[in-house]
Coordinates of N, CA and C in Angstrom, one line a residue:
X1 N 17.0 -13.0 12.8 CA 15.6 -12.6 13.1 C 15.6 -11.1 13.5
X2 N 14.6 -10.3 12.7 CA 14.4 -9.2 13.2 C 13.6 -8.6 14.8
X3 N 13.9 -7.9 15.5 CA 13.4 -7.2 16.6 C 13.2 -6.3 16.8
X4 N 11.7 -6.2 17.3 CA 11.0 -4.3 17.1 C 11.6 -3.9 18.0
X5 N 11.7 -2.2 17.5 CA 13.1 -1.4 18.2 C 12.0 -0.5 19.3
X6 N 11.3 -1.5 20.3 CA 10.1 -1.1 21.1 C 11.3 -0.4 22.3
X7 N 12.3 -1.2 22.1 CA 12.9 -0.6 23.8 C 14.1 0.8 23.3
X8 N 14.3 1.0 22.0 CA 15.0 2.3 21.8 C 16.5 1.2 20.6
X9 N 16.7 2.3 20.3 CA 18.3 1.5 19.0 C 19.6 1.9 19.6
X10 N 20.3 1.2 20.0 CA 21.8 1.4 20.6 C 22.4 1.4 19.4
X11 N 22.9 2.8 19.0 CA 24.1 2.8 18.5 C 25.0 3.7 18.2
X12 N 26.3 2.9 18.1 CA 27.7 3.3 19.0 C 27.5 3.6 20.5
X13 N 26.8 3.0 21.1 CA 27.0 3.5 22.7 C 25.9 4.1 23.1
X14 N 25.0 4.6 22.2 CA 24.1 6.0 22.3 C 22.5 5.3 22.2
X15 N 21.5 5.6 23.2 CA 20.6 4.5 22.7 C 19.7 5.6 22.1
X16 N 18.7 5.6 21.3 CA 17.8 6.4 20.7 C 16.6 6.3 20.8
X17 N 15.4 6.9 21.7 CA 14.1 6.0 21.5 C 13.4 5.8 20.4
X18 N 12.7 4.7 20.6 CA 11.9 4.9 19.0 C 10.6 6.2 18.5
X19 N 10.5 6.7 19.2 CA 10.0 8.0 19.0 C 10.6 8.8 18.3
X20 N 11.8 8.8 18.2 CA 12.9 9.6 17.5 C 13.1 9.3 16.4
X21 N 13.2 8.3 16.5 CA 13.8 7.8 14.7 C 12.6 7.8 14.4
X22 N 11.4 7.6 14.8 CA 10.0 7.5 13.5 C 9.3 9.1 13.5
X23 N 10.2 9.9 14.5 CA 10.0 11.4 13.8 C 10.3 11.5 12.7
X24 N 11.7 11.4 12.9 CA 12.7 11.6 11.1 C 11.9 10.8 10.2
X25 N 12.0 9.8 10.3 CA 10.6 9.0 9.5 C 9.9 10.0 8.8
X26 N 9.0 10.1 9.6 CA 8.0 10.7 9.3 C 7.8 12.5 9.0
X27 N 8.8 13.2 9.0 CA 9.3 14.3 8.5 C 9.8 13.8 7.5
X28 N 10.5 12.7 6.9 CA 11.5 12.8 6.1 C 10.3 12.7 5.1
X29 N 9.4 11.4 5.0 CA 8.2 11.3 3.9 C 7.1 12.5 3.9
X30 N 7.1 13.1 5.1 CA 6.1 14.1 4.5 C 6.3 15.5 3.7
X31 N 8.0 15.2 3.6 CA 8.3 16.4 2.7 C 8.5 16.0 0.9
X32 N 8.5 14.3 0.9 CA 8.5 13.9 -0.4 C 7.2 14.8 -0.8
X33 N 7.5 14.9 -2.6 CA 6.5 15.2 -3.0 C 5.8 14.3 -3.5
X34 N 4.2 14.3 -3.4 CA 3.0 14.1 -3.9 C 2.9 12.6 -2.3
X35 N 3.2 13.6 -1.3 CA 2.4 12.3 0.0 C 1.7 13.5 0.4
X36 N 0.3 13.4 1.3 CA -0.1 13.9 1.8 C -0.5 13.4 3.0
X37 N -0.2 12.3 3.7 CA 0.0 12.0 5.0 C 1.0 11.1 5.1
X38 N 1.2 10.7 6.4 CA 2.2 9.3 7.0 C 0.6 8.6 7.6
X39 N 0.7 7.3 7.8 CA -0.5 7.2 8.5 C -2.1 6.3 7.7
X40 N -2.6 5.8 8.2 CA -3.2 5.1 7.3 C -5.2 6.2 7.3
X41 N -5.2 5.6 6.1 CA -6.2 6.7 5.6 C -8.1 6.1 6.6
X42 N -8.7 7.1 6.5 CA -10.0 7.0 7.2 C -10.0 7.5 8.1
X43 N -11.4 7.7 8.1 CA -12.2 8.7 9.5 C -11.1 8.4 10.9
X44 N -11.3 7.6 11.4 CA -10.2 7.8 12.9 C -9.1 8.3 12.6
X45 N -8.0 8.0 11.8 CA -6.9 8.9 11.5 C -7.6 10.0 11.2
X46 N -8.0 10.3 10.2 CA -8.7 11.9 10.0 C -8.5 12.9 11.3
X47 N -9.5 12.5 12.5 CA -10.0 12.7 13.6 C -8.6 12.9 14.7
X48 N -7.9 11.9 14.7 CA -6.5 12.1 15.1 C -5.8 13.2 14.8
X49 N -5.7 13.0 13.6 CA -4.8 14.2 13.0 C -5.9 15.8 13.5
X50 N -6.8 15.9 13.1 CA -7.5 17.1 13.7 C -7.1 17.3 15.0
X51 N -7.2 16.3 16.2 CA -6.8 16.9 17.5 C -5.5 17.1 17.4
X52 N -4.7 16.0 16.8 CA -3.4 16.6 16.9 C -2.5 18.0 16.3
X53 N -3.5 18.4 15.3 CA -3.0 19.5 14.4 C -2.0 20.2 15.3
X54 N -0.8 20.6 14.7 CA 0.5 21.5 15.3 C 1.1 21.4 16.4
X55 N 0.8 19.7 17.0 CA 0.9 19.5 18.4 C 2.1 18.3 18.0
X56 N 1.5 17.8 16.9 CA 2.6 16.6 17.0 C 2.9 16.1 15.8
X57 N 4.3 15.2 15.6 CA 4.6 14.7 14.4 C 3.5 13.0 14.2
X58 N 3.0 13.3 12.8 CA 2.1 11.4 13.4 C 3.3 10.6 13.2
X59 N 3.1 9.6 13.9 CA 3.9 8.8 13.8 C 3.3 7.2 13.7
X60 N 2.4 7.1 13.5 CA 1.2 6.1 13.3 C 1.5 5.8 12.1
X61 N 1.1 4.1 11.9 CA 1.9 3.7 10.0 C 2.9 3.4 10.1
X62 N 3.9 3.6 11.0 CA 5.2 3.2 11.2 C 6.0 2.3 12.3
X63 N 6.4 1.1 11.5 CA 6.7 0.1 12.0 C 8.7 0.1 12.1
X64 N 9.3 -0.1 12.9 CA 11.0 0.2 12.8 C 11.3 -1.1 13.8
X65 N 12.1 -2.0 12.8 CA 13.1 -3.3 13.5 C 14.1 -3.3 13.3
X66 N 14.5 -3.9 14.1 CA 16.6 -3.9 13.6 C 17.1 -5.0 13.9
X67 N 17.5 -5.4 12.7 CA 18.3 -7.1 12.6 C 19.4 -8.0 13.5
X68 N 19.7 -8.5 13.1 CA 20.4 -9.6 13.7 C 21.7 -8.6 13.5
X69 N 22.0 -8.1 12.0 CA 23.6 -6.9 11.8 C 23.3 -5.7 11.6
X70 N 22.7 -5.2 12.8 CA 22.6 -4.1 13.3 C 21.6 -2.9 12.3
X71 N 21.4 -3.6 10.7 CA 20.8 -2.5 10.0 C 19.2 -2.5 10.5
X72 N 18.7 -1.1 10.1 CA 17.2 -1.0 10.4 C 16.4 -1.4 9.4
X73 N 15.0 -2.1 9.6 CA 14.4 -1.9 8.6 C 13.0 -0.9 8.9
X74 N 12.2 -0.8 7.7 CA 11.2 0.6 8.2 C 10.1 -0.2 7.3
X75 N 8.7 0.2 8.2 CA 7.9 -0.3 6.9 C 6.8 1.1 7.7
X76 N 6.8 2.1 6.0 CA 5.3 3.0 6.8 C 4.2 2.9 5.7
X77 N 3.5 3.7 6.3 CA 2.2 3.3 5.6 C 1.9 5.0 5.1
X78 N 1.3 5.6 3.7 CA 1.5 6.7 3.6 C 0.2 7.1 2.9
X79 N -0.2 8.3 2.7 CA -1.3 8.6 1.4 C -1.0 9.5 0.5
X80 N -1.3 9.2 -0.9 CA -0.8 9.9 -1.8 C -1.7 11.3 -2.4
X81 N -0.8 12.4 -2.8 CA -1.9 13.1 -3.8 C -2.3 12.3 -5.1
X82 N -3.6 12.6 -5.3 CA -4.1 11.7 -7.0 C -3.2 12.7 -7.8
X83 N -2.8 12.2 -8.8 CA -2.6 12.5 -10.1 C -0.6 12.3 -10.1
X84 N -0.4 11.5 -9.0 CA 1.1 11.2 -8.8 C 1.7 9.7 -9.6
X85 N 2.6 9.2 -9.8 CA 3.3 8.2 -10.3 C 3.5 7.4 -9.1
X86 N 2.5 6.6 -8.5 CA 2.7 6.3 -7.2 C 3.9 5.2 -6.8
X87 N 4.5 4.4 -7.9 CA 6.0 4.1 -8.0 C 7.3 5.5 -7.4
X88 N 7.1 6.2 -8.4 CA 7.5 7.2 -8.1 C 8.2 8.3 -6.6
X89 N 6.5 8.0 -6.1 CA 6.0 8.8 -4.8 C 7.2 7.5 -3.5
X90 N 6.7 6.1 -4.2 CA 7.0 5.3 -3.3 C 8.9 5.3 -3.2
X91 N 9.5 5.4 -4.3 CA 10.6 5.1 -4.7 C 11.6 6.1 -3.8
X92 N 10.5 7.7 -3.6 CA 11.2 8.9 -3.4 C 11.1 8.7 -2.0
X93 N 10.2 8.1 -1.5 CA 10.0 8.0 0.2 C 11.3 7.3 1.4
X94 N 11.4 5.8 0.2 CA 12.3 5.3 0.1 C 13.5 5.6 0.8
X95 N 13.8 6.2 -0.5 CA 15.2 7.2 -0.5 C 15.2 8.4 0.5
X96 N 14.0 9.1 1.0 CA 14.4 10.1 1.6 C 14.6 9.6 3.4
X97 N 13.8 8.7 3.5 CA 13.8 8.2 4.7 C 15.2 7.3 5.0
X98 N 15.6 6.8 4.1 CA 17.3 6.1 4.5 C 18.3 7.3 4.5
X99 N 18.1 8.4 3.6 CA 19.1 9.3 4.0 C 19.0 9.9 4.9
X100 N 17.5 10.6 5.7 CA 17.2 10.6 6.8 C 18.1 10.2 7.9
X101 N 17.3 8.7 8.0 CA 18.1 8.0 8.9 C 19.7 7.7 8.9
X102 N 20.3 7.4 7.6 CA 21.5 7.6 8.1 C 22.1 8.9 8.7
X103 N 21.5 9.9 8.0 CA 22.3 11.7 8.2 C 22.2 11.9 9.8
X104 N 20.7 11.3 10.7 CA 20.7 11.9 11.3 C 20.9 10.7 12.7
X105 N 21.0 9.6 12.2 CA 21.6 8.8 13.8 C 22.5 8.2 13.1
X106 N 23.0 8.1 12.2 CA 24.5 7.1 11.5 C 24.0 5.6 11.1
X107 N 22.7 5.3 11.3 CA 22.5 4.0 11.1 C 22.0 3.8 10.3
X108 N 22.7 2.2 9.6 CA 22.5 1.6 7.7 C 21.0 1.6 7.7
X109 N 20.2 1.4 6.8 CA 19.0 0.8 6.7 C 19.2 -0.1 5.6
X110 N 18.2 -1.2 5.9 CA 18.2 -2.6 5.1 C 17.3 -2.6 4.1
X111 N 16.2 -1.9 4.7 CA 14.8 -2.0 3.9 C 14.0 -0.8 4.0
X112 N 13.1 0.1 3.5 CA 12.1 0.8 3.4 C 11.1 -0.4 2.5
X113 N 10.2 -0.7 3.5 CA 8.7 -0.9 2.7 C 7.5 0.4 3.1
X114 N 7.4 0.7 1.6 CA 6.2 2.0 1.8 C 4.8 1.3 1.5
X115 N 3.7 1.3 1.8 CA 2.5 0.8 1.9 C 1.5 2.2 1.5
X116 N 1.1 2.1 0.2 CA 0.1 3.3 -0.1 C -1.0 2.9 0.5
X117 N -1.6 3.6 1.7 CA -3.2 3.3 1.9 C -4.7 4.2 1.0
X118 N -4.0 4.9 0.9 CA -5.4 5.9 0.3 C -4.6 7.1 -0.2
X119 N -5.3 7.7 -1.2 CA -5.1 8.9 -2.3 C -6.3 9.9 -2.2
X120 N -5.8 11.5 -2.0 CA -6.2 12.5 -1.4 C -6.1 13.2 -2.5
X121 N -6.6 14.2 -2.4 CA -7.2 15.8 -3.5 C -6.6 16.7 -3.2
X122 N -5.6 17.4 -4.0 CA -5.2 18.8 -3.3 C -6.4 19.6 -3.3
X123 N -6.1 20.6 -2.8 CA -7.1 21.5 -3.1 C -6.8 22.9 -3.7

């Protein structure tokens, strides 16, 4: 059975809060190309993100448990630019968020589920 990593991730000795790891999270997908948020789409996030502008990483959309054998799993929620291969977008988020997490706390991951909520316009 899985358990949300609400009280922080012990590992090797070292605990991490969950704050931390769903930064890297959420740094790691927002530098994929063709995301244009972490975070689920509509007015209240919109509004969020506006007060938060350059104050904070979002971290909203992002769910982190860790198993019975110690791997993590991740489930975020993201928004795409239109005109992307949203397999693609999903497949890259994936990937960047498990190397992420391994590079930067040493721990396996079991799963990334990415959740497209809504598709944005560059400008």
């Amino acid at each position: 059975m899985k358990e949300t990593a609400d009280q922080g991730i012990e590992l090797d000795g070292v605990s991490i809060a969950p704050g931390v790891v769903e930064t890297i999270i959420s740094l790691a997908a927002a530098e994929v190309l063709g995301v244009s948020g972490v975070g689920t789409a509509g007015a209240i996030s919109a509004i969020a993100a506006a007060f938060n502008a350059g104050k904070a990483i979002p971290t909203t959309g992002i769910k982190l448990a860790k198993g019975e054998d110690g791997k993590l799993s991740v489930e975020i929620t993201i928004q795409a630019y239109y005109g992307y291969r949203l397999t693609e977008v999903a497949e890259n988020v994936r990937l960047a968020i498990a190397d992420a997490i391994k590079g930067q706390t040493g721990a396996d991951v079991a799963s990334v589920d990415v959740y497209v909520d809504g598709l944005s316009f560059e400008e």
